[in-house]
Amino acid sequence: MRDRRTKDDKGESNVSKLIIQGAGPLKGRVRVSGAKNSVLPIIAASLLADGRSVIEEVPYLNDVKIMCELVDSLGASTEFSDDRTRLEISSRSLLNTTAPYELVNRMRASFLIAGPLLARCGHVKISLPGGCAIGSRPVDLHLKGFAALGGSITQGHGYIEISSSGCLKGGKVYLDFPSVGATENTMMAAVLAEGHTIIENAAIEPEVVDLATYLTSMGADIKGAGTDTIKINGVKELHPANHTIIPDRIEAGTFMVAAAITGGDITIENVVPDHLKPVTAKLREAGVEISEELTSVRVRGNRISPVDIKTHPYPGFPTDMQSQITSLLSVACGTSVVIETIFENRFMHVCELKRMGANIKVEGRSAIIEGCSRLTGAKVKATDLRAGAALILAGLCAEGATEILDVEHVDRGYYRIDEKLKSLGAVISRADGD
Ligand code: EPZ
């Protein structure tokens, strides 16, 4: 297959199809990149300080480029190092506090600039982020946090405008659901507010803790990040800081499933084993051999036993690993039930897996999976980031060739996943989509 990879201005491929030949066990070592869901709020948080912050271990992902484009449009300036792992962000003078539809609509995490702009400039006008393939994705809890800090909110013409007469005031907010984004946005709004803020029923994901670590290094006064109650004493101003992004636990989990689904033997480096606990526990329950070192895990696949999964906020089984484990359970020796409690429409990968021979029945929030002996390669379509990852995993163990269209969804969250898999023995290539 001629690899007609085309390059964008930064030499990144923008072709939209992956072709995978099921080629037996994957073996070797692979290094995980920095966490997408940590670097996105941290880029937004850099708007809070006047000066140049330096962020290391940044994954050069399409979503990261979109977030950089957004903060640049607000008056900040972002620049990647030549090897694209270090990002410098200067936000001396923020000229603009309006985030346009054209940018916000490309990535819902854009909404994370609301808290920093409100805190630093007392105003933000931002297009309401649309829903996406996996659900309606409301922002009511973000707005509840801003209102608790004295933000006054108006909506109209698809935009939300939030302003505060003078400085935000510390307040107390109980999040009806431990929303990751709402916790992060409220925390970023509160760090420069006058007085004391308490966020109750806060999200405790590692990425929330990483953001709090970065904010603290900028001079913020935050206690309790990583627990369900975060206490913040507002400070007058923050200063730039250097920070290294934590490893991406979802990318790590995806490679763990790659070892399991191909019966391979992969050592995954640059991980925090503690962040992988719910995934490790479930894979072990399914018969996968996992040994942990300080910053790596070794995963050996065996005969896969069926297991039941229910997604929960951290430290429960992550919703971002649900699609991937559904692929694995499609070739388990028995019946598994997967229940998705976080998003209302996160089984889009099931229709595509069924085209590959999977035997899955979706009833509301549950998927009943009758494991089959072998999947067969087919032409399938990635509907969202993690669904695309699930199809790649299925293609690695399927008989014959699998073509995955719309692979730009995958590139949003995985840096050069095809090259990393190729280094483990996968037969995978990119080509123009059709
Ligand atoms: C973050 O999204 C992640 N994205 C998601 O990862 C992840 O799936 C999700 O957290 C859950 O862990 C980033 O961090 C950039 P939530 P977020 O607010 O913050 C409801 C991936 O694949 N909700 O915790 O948007 C919401 O509808 C992506 O990497 C409200 O009702 O997730 C959902 O049912 C996908 N009102 C639930 O909470 C709100 O104001 C979880 O959402 C906010 C959320």
CSV table of C-alpha atoms and ligand atoms in Angstrom, one decimal:
chain,number,residue,atom,x,y,z
A,1,MET,CA,0.0,0.0,0.0
A,2,ARG,CA,1.6,3.3,-1.0
A,3,ASP,CA,1.7,5.5,2.0
A,4,ARG,CA,0.3,8.7,0.6
A,5,ARG,CA,0.9,10.6,3.8
A,6,THR,CA,0.4,14.3,3.4
A,7,LYS,CA,1.8,16.8,5.8
A,8,ASP,CA,0.3,19.8,7.4
A,9,ASP,CA,2.4,22.9,8.0
A,10,LYS,CA,4.0,21.3,11.0
A,11,GLY,CA,4.8,18.1,9.2
A,12,GLU,CA,2.0,16.2,10.8
A,13,SER,CA,0.0,13.8,8.7
A,14,ASN,CA,-3.6,14.7,8.1
A,15,VAL,CA,-4.7,11.6,6.2
A,16,SER,CA,-7.9,10.1,7.4
A,17,LYS,CA,-7.6,6.3,7.1
A,18,LEU,CA,-5.7,3.5,9.0
A,19,ILE,CA,-5.2,0.0,7.5
A,20,ILE,CA,-4.5,-2.8,10.0
A,21,GLN,CA,-3.6,-6.4,9.3
A,22,GLY,CA,-4.3,-8.7,12.3
A,23,ALA,CA,-0.8,-10.0,12.8
A,24,GLY,CA,-0.5,-11.8,16.1
A,25,PRO,CA,1.0,-10.9,19.5
A,26,LEU,CA,2.4,-7.4,20.0
A,27,LYS,CA,5.7,-7.4,21.8
A,28,GLY,CA,8.2,-4.8,23.0
A,29,ARG,CA,8.3,-1.5,24.9
A,30,VAL,CA,6.4,1.6,24.3
A,31,ARG,CA,6.5,5.0,26.0
A,32,VAL,CA,3.3,6.9,26.9
A,33,SER,CA,3.0,10.6,26.2
A,34,GLY,CA,1.8,13.4,28.6
A,35,ALA,CA,-1.9,13.4,29.5
A,36,LYS,CA,-4.2,15.2,27.0
A,37,ASN,CA,-6.8,15.8,29.7
A,38,SER,CA,-4.2,17.4,31.9
A,39,VAL,CA,-2.4,19.6,29.3
A,40,LEU,CA,-5.7,21.2,28.0
A,41,PRO,CA,-6.7,22.8,31.3
A,42,ILE,CA,-3.1,23.7,32.1
A,43,ILE,CA,-2.8,25.6,28.8
A,44,ALA,CA,-6.0,27.5,29.8
A,45,ALA,CA,-4.6,28.1,33.4
A,46,SER,CA,-1.5,29.7,31.9
A,47,LEU,CA,-3.7,32.7,31.0
A,48,LEU,CA,-3.9,33.5,34.8
A,49,ALA,CA,-0.3,34.7,35.0
A,50,ASP,CA,1.5,37.6,33.4
A,51,GLY,CA,4.6,36.1,31.8
A,52,ARG,CA,6.0,33.0,30.3
A,53,SER,CA,5.2,29.5,31.5
A,54,VAL,CA,7.1,26.4,30.3
A,55,ILE,CA,5.2,23.1,30.1
A,56,GLU,CA,7.1,19.8,29.5
A,57,GLU,CA,5.9,16.4,28.3
A,58,VAL,CA,3.2,18.0,26.2
A,59,PRO,CA,1.6,15.6,23.7
A,60,TYR,CA,1.6,17.2,20.2
A,61,LEU,CA,-2.1,16.4,19.6
A,62,ASN,CA,-4.6,18.0,17.4
A,63,ASP,CA,-6.6,19.0,20.5
A,64,VAL,CA,-3.5,20.6,22.0
A,65,LYS,CA,-3.0,22.6,18.8
A,66,ILE,CA,-6.6,23.8,18.9
A,67,MET,CA,-6.2,25.0,22.5
A,68,CYS,CA,-3.0,26.8,21.6
A,69,GLU,CA,-4.8,28.5,18.6
A,70,LEU,CA,-7.6,29.6,21.0
A,71,VAL,CA,-5.3,31.1,23.7
A,72,ASP,CA,-3.3,32.8,20.9
A,73,SER,CA,-6.6,34.4,19.6
A,74,LEU,CA,-7.0,35.8,23.1
A,75,GLY,CA,-3.7,37.6,23.1
A,76,ALA,CA,-1.4,34.9,24.6
A,77,SER,CA,1.4,33.4,22.5
A,78,THR,CA,2.3,29.8,22.4
A,79,GLU,CA,5.4,28.1,20.9
A,80,PHE,CA,6.5,24.5,20.7
A,81,SER,CA,10.1,23.4,21.0
A,82,ASP,CA,11.6,21.8,17.9
A,83,ASP,CA,11.0,18.3,19.3
A,84,ARG,CA,7.4,19.3,20.1
A,85,THR,CA,7.5,18.1,23.7
A,86,ARG,CA,7.9,21.5,25.4
A,87,LEU,CA,5.4,24.3,25.1
A,88,GLU,CA,6.1,27.9,26.1
A,89,ILE,CA,3.1,30.1,26.8
A,90,SER,CA,3.3,33.8,27.3
A,91,SER,CA,0.2,35.7,28.4
A,92,ARG,CA,1.4,39.2,29.0
A,93,SER,CA,-1.6,41.2,27.9
A,94,LEU,CA,-4.8,39.5,27.2
A,95,LEU,CA,-6.4,41.7,24.6
A,96,ASN,CA,-9.6,39.7,24.0
A,97,THR,CA,-12.1,37.9,26.2
A,98,THR,CA,-14.4,36.5,23.5
A,99,ALA,CA,-13.9,33.0,22.3
A,100,PRO,CA,-15.6,32.6,18.9
A,101,TYR,CA,-17.9,29.8,17.8
A,102,GLU,CA,-15.5,28.7,15.1
A,103,LEU,CA,-12.8,27.8,17.6
A,104,VAL,CA,-15.0,26.6,20.6
A,105,ASN,CA,-17.0,24.4,18.3
A,106,ARG,CA,-14.0,22.4,17.3
A,107,MET,CA,-13.3,21.2,20.8
A,108,ARG,CA,-15.5,21.4,23.9
A,109,ALA,CA,-12.5,21.6,26.3
A,110,SER,CA,-12.2,25.2,24.9
A,111,PHE,CA,-14.8,26.0,27.6
A,112,LEU,CA,-11.9,25.7,30.1
A,113,ILE,CA,-10.7,29.2,29.2
A,114,ALA,CA,-13.8,30.7,30.9
A,115,GLY,CA,-12.6,30.4,34.5
A,116,PRO,CA,-9.1,31.9,33.8
A,117,LEU,CA,-10.5,34.8,31.7
A,118,LEU,CA,-13.2,35.5,34.3
A,119,ALA,CA,-10.6,35.5,37.1
A,120,ARG,CA,-8.0,37.6,35.3
A,121,CYS,CA,-10.2,40.0,33.2
A,122,GLY,CA,-13.6,39.9,35.0
A,123,HIS,CA,-15.3,39.0,31.7
A,124,VAL,CA,-15.7,36.2,29.2
A,125,LYS,CA,-18.0,35.8,26.2
A,126,ILE,CA,-17.8,32.2,24.9
A,127,SER,CA,-19.8,30.2,22.4
A,128,LEU,CA,-21.8,27.4,24.1
A,129,PRO,CA,-19.8,24.2,23.4
A,130,GLY,CA,-22.0,21.9,21.3
A,131,GLY,CA,-22.6,18.4,22.3
A,132,CYS,CA,-20.6,15.7,20.7
A,133,ALA,CA,-20.9,12.0,19.6
A,134,ILE,CA,-20.9,10.7,23.1
A,135,GLY,CA,-23.5,13.0,24.7
A,136,SER,CA,-25.1,16.5,25.2
A,137,ARG,CA,-22.2,17.6,27.4
A,138,PRO,CA,-24.0,20.5,29.3
A,139,VAL,CA,-22.0,23.1,31.2
A,140,ASP,CA,-24.6,23.9,33.9
A,141,LEU,CA,-22.2,22.9,36.7
A,142,HIS,CA,-19.4,25.2,35.4
A,143,LEU,CA,-22.0,28.0,35.5
A,144,LYS,CA,-23.0,27.1,39.0
A,145,GLY,CA,-19.4,27.4,40.1
A,146,PHE,CA,-19.0,30.8,38.4
A,147,ALA,CA,-22.3,32.1,39.9
A,148,ALA,CA,-21.1,31.0,43.4
A,149,LEU,CA,-18.1,33.3,42.9
A,150,GLY,CA,-20.3,36.3,42.0
A,151,GLY,CA,-20.2,35.9,38.2
A,152,SER,CA,-23.3,37.2,36.5
A,153,ILE,CA,-24.3,35.1,33.6
A,154,THR,CA,-26.4,35.9,30.5
A,155,GLN,CA,-27.1,33.7,27.5
A,156,GLY,CA,-28.1,34.5,24.0
A,157,HIS,CA,-27.5,33.7,20.3
A,158,GLY,CA,-25.5,30.6,21.2
A,159,TYR,CA,-23.1,32.5,23.5
A,160,ILE,CA,-22.7,32.7,27.2
A,161,GLU,CA,-21.4,36.0,28.7
A,162,ILE,CA,-20.1,36.0,32.3
A,163,SER,CA,-18.9,39.1,34.1
A,164,SER,CA,-18.0,40.2,37.5
A,165,SER,CA,-18.1,43.8,38.7
A,166,GLY,CA,-14.6,44.0,40.1
A,167,CYS,CA,-13.0,41.0,41.6
A,168,LEU,CA,-14.8,37.6,42.0
A,169,LYS,CA,-15.7,36.8,45.6
A,170,GLY,CA,-14.9,33.5,47.2
A,171,GLY,CA,-17.9,31.3,47.7
A,172,LYS,CA,-19.1,27.7,48.3
A,173,VAL,CA,-20.4,25.4,45.6
A,174,TYR,CA,-21.7,21.8,45.7
A,175,LEU,CA,-21.3,20.0,42.3
A,176,ASP,CA,-24.4,17.9,41.7
A,177,PHE,CA,-22.0,15.5,39.8
A,178,PRO,CA,-18.2,15.4,40.3
A,179,SER,CA,-17.7,17.0,36.9
A,180,VAL,CA,-14.0,17.1,35.9
A,181,GLY,CA,-14.4,20.2,33.8
A,182,ALA,CA,-16.6,22.1,36.3
A,183,THR,CA,-14.2,21.3,39.1
A,184,GLU,CA,-11.3,22.6,37.0
A,185,ASN,CA,-13.1,25.8,35.7
A,186,THR,CA,-14.3,26.7,39.2
A,187,MET,CA,-10.8,26.1,40.7
A,188,MET,CA,-9.3,28.4,38.0
A,189,ALA,CA,-11.9,31.1,38.6
A,190,ALA,CA,-11.4,30.9,42.4
A,191,VAL,CA,-7.6,31.3,42.7
A,192,LEU,CA,-7.7,35.1,42.2
A,193,ALA,CA,-11.1,35.6,43.9
A,194,GLU,CA,-11.3,37.7,47.1
A,195,GLY,CA,-11.6,35.3,50.1
A,196,HIS,CA,-12.2,31.6,50.6
A,197,THR,CA,-13.8,29.2,48.2
A,198,ILE,CA,-15.0,25.6,48.9
A,199,ILE,CA,-15.8,23.2,46.1
A,200,GLU,CA,-17.8,20.2,47.4
A,201,ASN,CA,-18.3,16.9,45.5
A,202,ALA,CA,-15.3,17.9,43.4
A,203,ALA,CA,-13.8,15.5,40.8
A,204,ILE,CA,-10.7,13.7,42.1
A,205,GLU,CA,-9.2,12.6,38.7
A,206,PRO,CA,-5.4,12.7,38.5
A,207,GLU,CA,-5.7,15.4,35.9
A,208,VAL,CA,-7.5,17.7,38.4
A,209,VAL,CA,-4.7,17.1,40.8
A,210,ASP,CA,-2.1,17.9,38.1
A,211,LEU,CA,-3.9,21.2,37.4
A,212,ALA,CA,-3.9,22.1,41.1
A,213,THR,CA,-0.2,21.3,41.3
A,214,TYR,CA,0.5,23.7,38.4
A,215,LEU,CA,-1.7,26.4,39.9
A,216,THR,CA,0.0,26.0,43.2
A,217,SER,CA,3.4,26.4,41.6
A,218,MET,CA,2.1,29.6,40.1
A,219,GLY,CA,1.4,30.9,43.7
A,220,ALA,CA,-2.2,29.7,44.2
A,221,ASP,CA,-3.4,28.6,47.6
A,222,ILE,CA,-5.2,25.3,47.1
A,223,LYS,CA,-5.9,22.5,49.6
A,224,GLY,CA,-7.6,19.2,49.1
A,225,ALA,CA,-7.1,18.6,45.4
A,226,GLY,CA,-7.6,14.9,44.9
A,227,THR,CA,-10.3,14.8,47.5
A,228,ASP,CA,-14.0,15.6,47.1
A,229,THR,CA,-13.6,18.9,49.0
A,230,ILE,CA,-11.2,21.5,47.5
A,231,LYS,CA,-10.5,24.7,49.6
A,232,ILE,CA,-9.0,27.8,47.9
A,233,ASN,CA,-7.8,31.0,49.4
A,234,GLY,CA,-7.7,33.7,46.7
A,235,VAL,CA,-4.4,35.5,46.1
A,236,LYS,CA,-3.7,38.9,44.5
A,237,GLU,CA,-1.9,37.6,41.5
A,238,LEU,CA,-0.1,34.5,40.1
A,239,HIS,CA,3.3,34.2,38.4
A,240,PRO,CA,4.3,31.9,35.5
A,241,ALA,CA,5.7,28.5,36.4
A,242,ASN,CA,7.3,25.5,34.8
A,243,HIS,CA,5.5,22.2,34.9
A,244,THR,CA,5.8,18.6,33.6
A,245,ILE,CA,2.5,17.0,32.6
A,246,ILE,CA,1.6,13.6,34.2
A,247,PRO,CA,1.5,10.6,31.9
A,248,ASP,CA,-1.7,9.8,30.0
A,249,ARG,CA,-3.4,7.0,31.9
A,250,ILE,CA,-5.9,6.4,29.1
A,251,GLU,CA,-3.2,6.0,26.5
A,252,ALA,CA,-1.4,3.6,28.9
A,253,GLY,CA,-4.7,1.7,29.4
A,254,THR,CA,-5.2,1.5,25.6
A,255,PHE,CA,-1.7,-0.1,25.2
A,256,MET,CA,-2.5,-2.5,28.1
A,257,VAL,CA,-5.5,-3.7,26.1
A,258,ALA,CA,-3.4,-3.9,23.0
A,259,ALA,CA,-1.2,-6.5,24.8
A,260,ALA,CA,-4.2,-8.3,26.2
A,261,ILE,CA,-6.2,-8.5,22.9
A,262,THR,CA,-3.3,-9.8,20.8
A,263,GLY,CA,-2.0,-12.2,23.5
A,264,GLY,CA,1.2,-10.2,23.5
A,265,ASP,CA,3.9,-9.0,26.0
A,266,ILE,CA,4.3,-5.2,26.2
A,267,THR,CA,6.1,-3.1,28.7
A,268,ILE,CA,4.5,0.4,28.9
A,269,GLU,CA,6.9,3.1,30.1
A,270,ASN,CA,6.3,6.5,31.6
A,271,VAL,CA,3.2,5.5,33.6
A,272,VAL,CA,1.9,6.2,37.2
A,273,PRO,CA,0.7,2.6,38.2
A,274,ASP,CA,-1.5,4.1,40.9
A,275,HIS,CA,-3.5,6.0,38.2
A,276,LEU,CA,-4.1,2.7,36.3
A,277,LYS,CA,-5.5,0.8,39.3
A,278,PRO,CA,-9.1,0.4,38.1
A,279,VAL,CA,-7.9,-0.7,34.7
A,280,THR,CA,-5.2,-3.1,36.1
A,281,ALA,CA,-7.8,-4.6,38.5
A,282,LYS,CA,-10.3,-5.4,35.7
A,283,LEU,CA,-7.7,-6.7,33.3
A,284,ARG,CA,-6.3,-9.0,36.0
A,285,GLU,CA,-9.8,-10.2,36.7
A,286,ALA,CA,-10.0,-11.0,32.9
A,287,GLY,CA,-6.9,-13.2,33.2
A,288,VAL,CA,-4.3,-10.7,32.0
A,289,GLU,CA,-0.9,-10.9,33.6
A,290,ILE,CA,0.3,-7.4,34.8
A,291,SER,CA,3.4,-6.6,36.7
A,292,GLU,CA,4.2,-3.1,38.0
A,293,GLU,CA,7.4,-1.3,38.4
A,294,LEU,CA,7.9,2.3,39.7
A,295,THR,CA,7.1,4.0,36.3
A,296,SER,CA,6.2,1.1,34.0
A,297,VAL,CA,3.8,-1.9,33.7
A,298,ARG,CA,4.4,-5.1,31.9
A,299,VAL,CA,1.3,-6.7,30.4
A,300,ARG,CA,1.0,-10.2,29.0
A,301,GLY,CA,-2.1,-11.4,27.3
A,302,ASN,CA,-3.7,-14.8,27.9
A,303,ARG,CA,-7.0,-16.4,27.3
A,304,ILE,CA,-9.5,-13.6,28.1
A,305,SER,CA,-12.2,-14.4,30.7
A,306,PRO,CA,-15.5,-12.4,30.6
A,307,VAL,CA,-15.8,-9.6,33.2
A,308,ASP,CA,-18.6,-7.1,34.1
A,309,ILE,CA,-17.7,-3.4,33.9
A,310,LYS,CA,-19.5,-0.3,35.2
A,311,THR,CA,-17.9,3.1,34.5
A,312,HIS,CA,-17.6,5.5,37.4
A,313,PRO,CA,-15.8,8.7,38.2
A,314,TYR,CA,-12.2,8.2,39.4
A,315,PRO,CA,-11.1,5.9,41.1
A,316,GLY,CA,-13.8,3.8,39.4
A,317,PHE,CA,-13.3,2.3,36.0
A,318,PRO,CA,-12.8,5.2,33.6
A,319,THR,CA,-15.4,5.9,30.9
A,320,ASP,CA,-12.5,6.8,28.6
A,321,MET,CA,-11.5,3.1,28.7
A,322,GLN,CA,-15.0,1.7,28.2
A,323,SER,CA,-14.8,1.5,24.4
A,324,GLN,CA,-11.4,-0.2,24.5
A,325,ILE,CA,-12.3,-2.8,27.0
A,326,THR,CA,-15.5,-3.5,25.0
A,327,SER,CA,-13.3,-4.6,22.1
A,328,LEU,CA,-11.3,-6.9,24.4
A,329,LEU,CA,-14.5,-8.5,25.9
A,330,SER,CA,-15.7,-9.1,22.3
A,331,VAL,CA,-13.1,-11.9,22.1
A,332,ALA,CA,-13.5,-13.1,25.7
A,333,CYS,CA,-14.6,-16.7,26.4
A,334,GLY,CA,-18.0,-16.0,27.7
A,335,THR,CA,-20.6,-13.2,28.4
A,336,SER,CA,-19.7,-9.8,29.8
A,337,VAL,CA,-21.9,-6.8,30.7
A,338,VAL,CA,-20.6,-3.3,30.3
A,339,ILE,CA,-22.6,-0.4,31.9
A,340,GLU,CA,-21.8,3.2,30.9
A,341,THR,CA,-22.9,5.5,33.7
A,342,ILE,CA,-21.2,8.7,32.7
A,343,PHE,CA,-22.2,9.6,29.1
A,344,GLU,CA,-25.6,8.8,27.5
A,345,ASN,CA,-24.3,7.8,24.1
A,346,ARG,CA,-21.0,6.2,24.4
A,347,PHE,CA,-21.6,2.9,22.6
A,348,MET,CA,-21.1,4.2,19.1
A,349,HIS,CA,-18.2,1.8,18.6
A,350,VAL,CA,-20.6,-1.2,19.0
A,351,CYS,CA,-22.2,-0.9,15.6
A,352,GLU,CA,-18.7,-0.9,14.0
A,353,LEU,CA,-17.5,-3.8,16.1
A,354,LYS,CA,-20.5,-5.8,15.0
A,355,ARG,CA,-19.4,-5.3,11.4
A,356,MET,CA,-16.3,-7.1,12.5
A,357,GLY,CA,-18.3,-10.0,13.9
A,358,ALA,CA,-18.7,-8.9,17.5
A,359,ASN,CA,-21.8,-10.2,19.2
A,360,ILE,CA,-23.0,-7.2,21.3
A,361,LYS,CA,-26.5,-6.1,22.3
A,362,VAL,CA,-27.0,-2.6,23.6
A,363,GLU,CA,-29.9,-2.0,25.9
A,364,GLY,CA,-30.0,1.6,27.2
A,365,ARG,CA,-26.8,2.2,29.2
A,366,SER,CA,-25.8,-1.5,29.1
A,367,ALA,CA,-24.0,-3.6,26.5
A,368,ILE,CA,-24.3,-7.4,26.7
A,369,ILE,CA,-21.2,-8.9,25.0
A,370,GLU,CA,-21.1,-12.6,23.9
A,371,GLY,CA,-17.4,-13.2,23.4
A,372,CYS,CA,-16.6,-14.7,20.0
A,373,SER,CA,-13.5,-16.7,19.0
A,374,ARG,CA,-12.2,-14.3,16.4
A,375,LEU,CA,-13.2,-11.0,14.8
A,376,THR,CA,-12.9,-10.4,11.1
A,377,GLY,CA,-11.4,-7.4,9.4
A,378,ALA,CA,-13.8,-4.9,7.8
A,379,LYS,CA,-14.1,-1.3,6.7
A,380,VAL,CA,-15.3,0.7,9.7
A,381,LYS,CA,-15.6,4.3,10.8
A,382,ALA,CA,-14.3,6.1,13.9
A,383,THR,CA,-17.1,8.1,15.4
A,384,ASP,CA,-15.2,9.6,18.3
A,385,LEU,CA,-11.8,9.5,19.9
A,386,ARG,CA,-12.1,6.4,22.1
A,387,ALA,CA,-14.4,4.6,19.7
A,388,GLY,CA,-11.6,4.9,17.1
A,389,ALA,CA,-9.1,3.5,19.6
A,390,ALA,CA,-11.5,0.5,20.2
A,391,LEU,CA,-11.6,-0.2,16.4
A,392,ILE,CA,-7.8,-0.1,16.2
A,393,LEU,CA,-7.6,-2.7,19.0
A,394,ALA,CA,-10.2,-4.9,17.3
A,395,GLY,CA,-8.2,-4.6,14.0
A,396,LEU,CA,-5.0,-5.8,15.7
A,397,CYS,CA,-6.6,-9.1,16.6
A,398,ALA,CA,-9.0,-9.5,13.7
A,399,GLU,CA,-8.5,-12.0,10.8
A,400,GLY,CA,-7.6,-10.1,7.7
A,401,ALA,CA,-7.5,-6.3,7.0
A,402,THR,CA,-9.4,-3.6,8.8
A,403,GLU,CA,-9.8,-0.1,7.4
A,404,ILE,CA,-10.6,2.6,9.9
A,405,LEU,CA,-12.0,5.8,8.3
A,406,ASP,CA,-12.2,9.3,10.0
A,407,VAL,CA,-9.1,8.5,11.9
A,408,GLU,CA,-8.6,12.2,12.7
A,409,HIS,CA,-10.8,11.5,15.7
A,410,VAL,CA,-8.0,9.2,17.0
A,411,ASP,CA,-5.3,11.8,16.3
A,412,ARG,CA,-7.1,14.2,18.7
A,413,GLY,CA,-6.1,12.1,21.6
A,414,TYR,CA,-3.2,9.7,20.6
A,415,TYR,CA,0.1,11.0,19.4
A,416,ARG,CA,1.3,8.9,16.4
A,417,ILE,CA,-0.5,5.8,17.7
A,418,ASP,CA,0.2,4.0,14.4
A,419,GLU,CA,4.0,4.4,14.8
A,420,LYS,CA,3.9,3.3,18.4
A,421,LEU,CA,1.9,0.2,17.5
A,422,LYS,CA,4.2,-0.5,14.5
A,423,SER,CA,7.2,-0.5,16.9
A,424,LEU,CA,5.5,-3.3,18.7
A,425,GLY,CA,5.1,-5.4,15.6
A,426,ALA,CA,1.7,-4.2,14.4
A,427,VAL,CA,1.1,-4.2,10.6
A,428,ILE,CA,-0.5,-0.8,10.3
A,429,SER,CA,-0.3,2.1,7.8
A,430,ARG,CA,-2.0,5.4,7.0
A,431,ALA,CA,-3.5,6.3,3.6
A,432,ASP,CA,-6.0,8.8,2.2
A,433,GLY,CA,-9.5,8.1,3.3
A,434,ASP,CA,-12.2,7.3,0.8
B,1,EPZ,C1,-13.5,15.2,31.0
B,1,EPZ,O1,-14.6,15.7,30.2
B,1,EPZ,C2,-12.6,14.6,29.9
B,1,EPZ,N1,-12.2,15.6,29.0
B,1,EPZ,C3,-13.3,13.5,29.2
B,1,EPZ,O2,-12.4,12.8,28.3
B,1,EPZ,C4,-13.8,12.4,30.2
B,1,EPZ,O3,-14.6,11.4,29.6
B,1,EPZ,C5,-14.7,13.1,31.3
B,1,EPZ,O4,-13.9,14.2,31.9
B,1,EPZ,C6,-15.1,12.2,32.4
B,1,EPZ,O5,-14.0,11.6,33.0
B,1,EPZ,C7,-11.2,16.5,29.4
B,1,EPZ,O6,-10.7,16.4,30.5
B,1,EPZ,C8,-10.8,17.5,28.3
B,1,EPZ,P1,-17.4,15.8,33.1
B,1,EPZ,P2,-15.7,16.7,31.0
B,1,EPZ,O7,-17.7,17.2,33.2
B,1,EPZ,O8,-15.0,17.5,32.0
B,1,EPZ,C9,-22.1,15.8,33.1
B,1,EPZ,C10,-11.7,11.9,26.3
B,1,EPZ,O9,-12.1,10.9,25.7
B,1,EPZ,N2,-22.0,17.2,33.2
B,1,EPZ,O10,-16.8,15.0,34.2
B,1,EPZ,O11,-16.6,17.3,29.9
B,1,EPZ,C11,-21.8,15.3,31.7
B,1,EPZ,O12,-22.9,15.4,30.8
B,1,EPZ,C12,-12.7,12.8,26.9
B,1,EPZ,O13,-10.5,12.1,26.6
B,1,EPZ,C13,-23.1,18.0,33.5
B,1,EPZ,O14,-24.3,17.4,33.6
B,1,EPZ,O15,-16.5,15.6,31.8
B,1,EPZ,C14,-21.3,13.9,31.8
B,1,EPZ,O16,-22.5,13.1,31.9
B,1,EPZ,C15,-14.1,12.4,26.6
B,1,EPZ,N3,-23.0,19.3,33.7
B,1,EPZ,C16,-20.7,13.9,33.2
B,1,EPZ,O17,-21.1,15.1,33.9
B,1,EPZ,C17,-21.8,20.0,33.6
B,1,EPZ,O18,-21.8,21.2,33.7
B,1,EPZ,C18,-19.2,13.9,33.2
B,1,EPZ,O19,-18.8,15.1,32.6
B,1,EPZ,C19,-20.7,19.2,33.3
B,1,EPZ,C20,-20.8,17.8,33.1
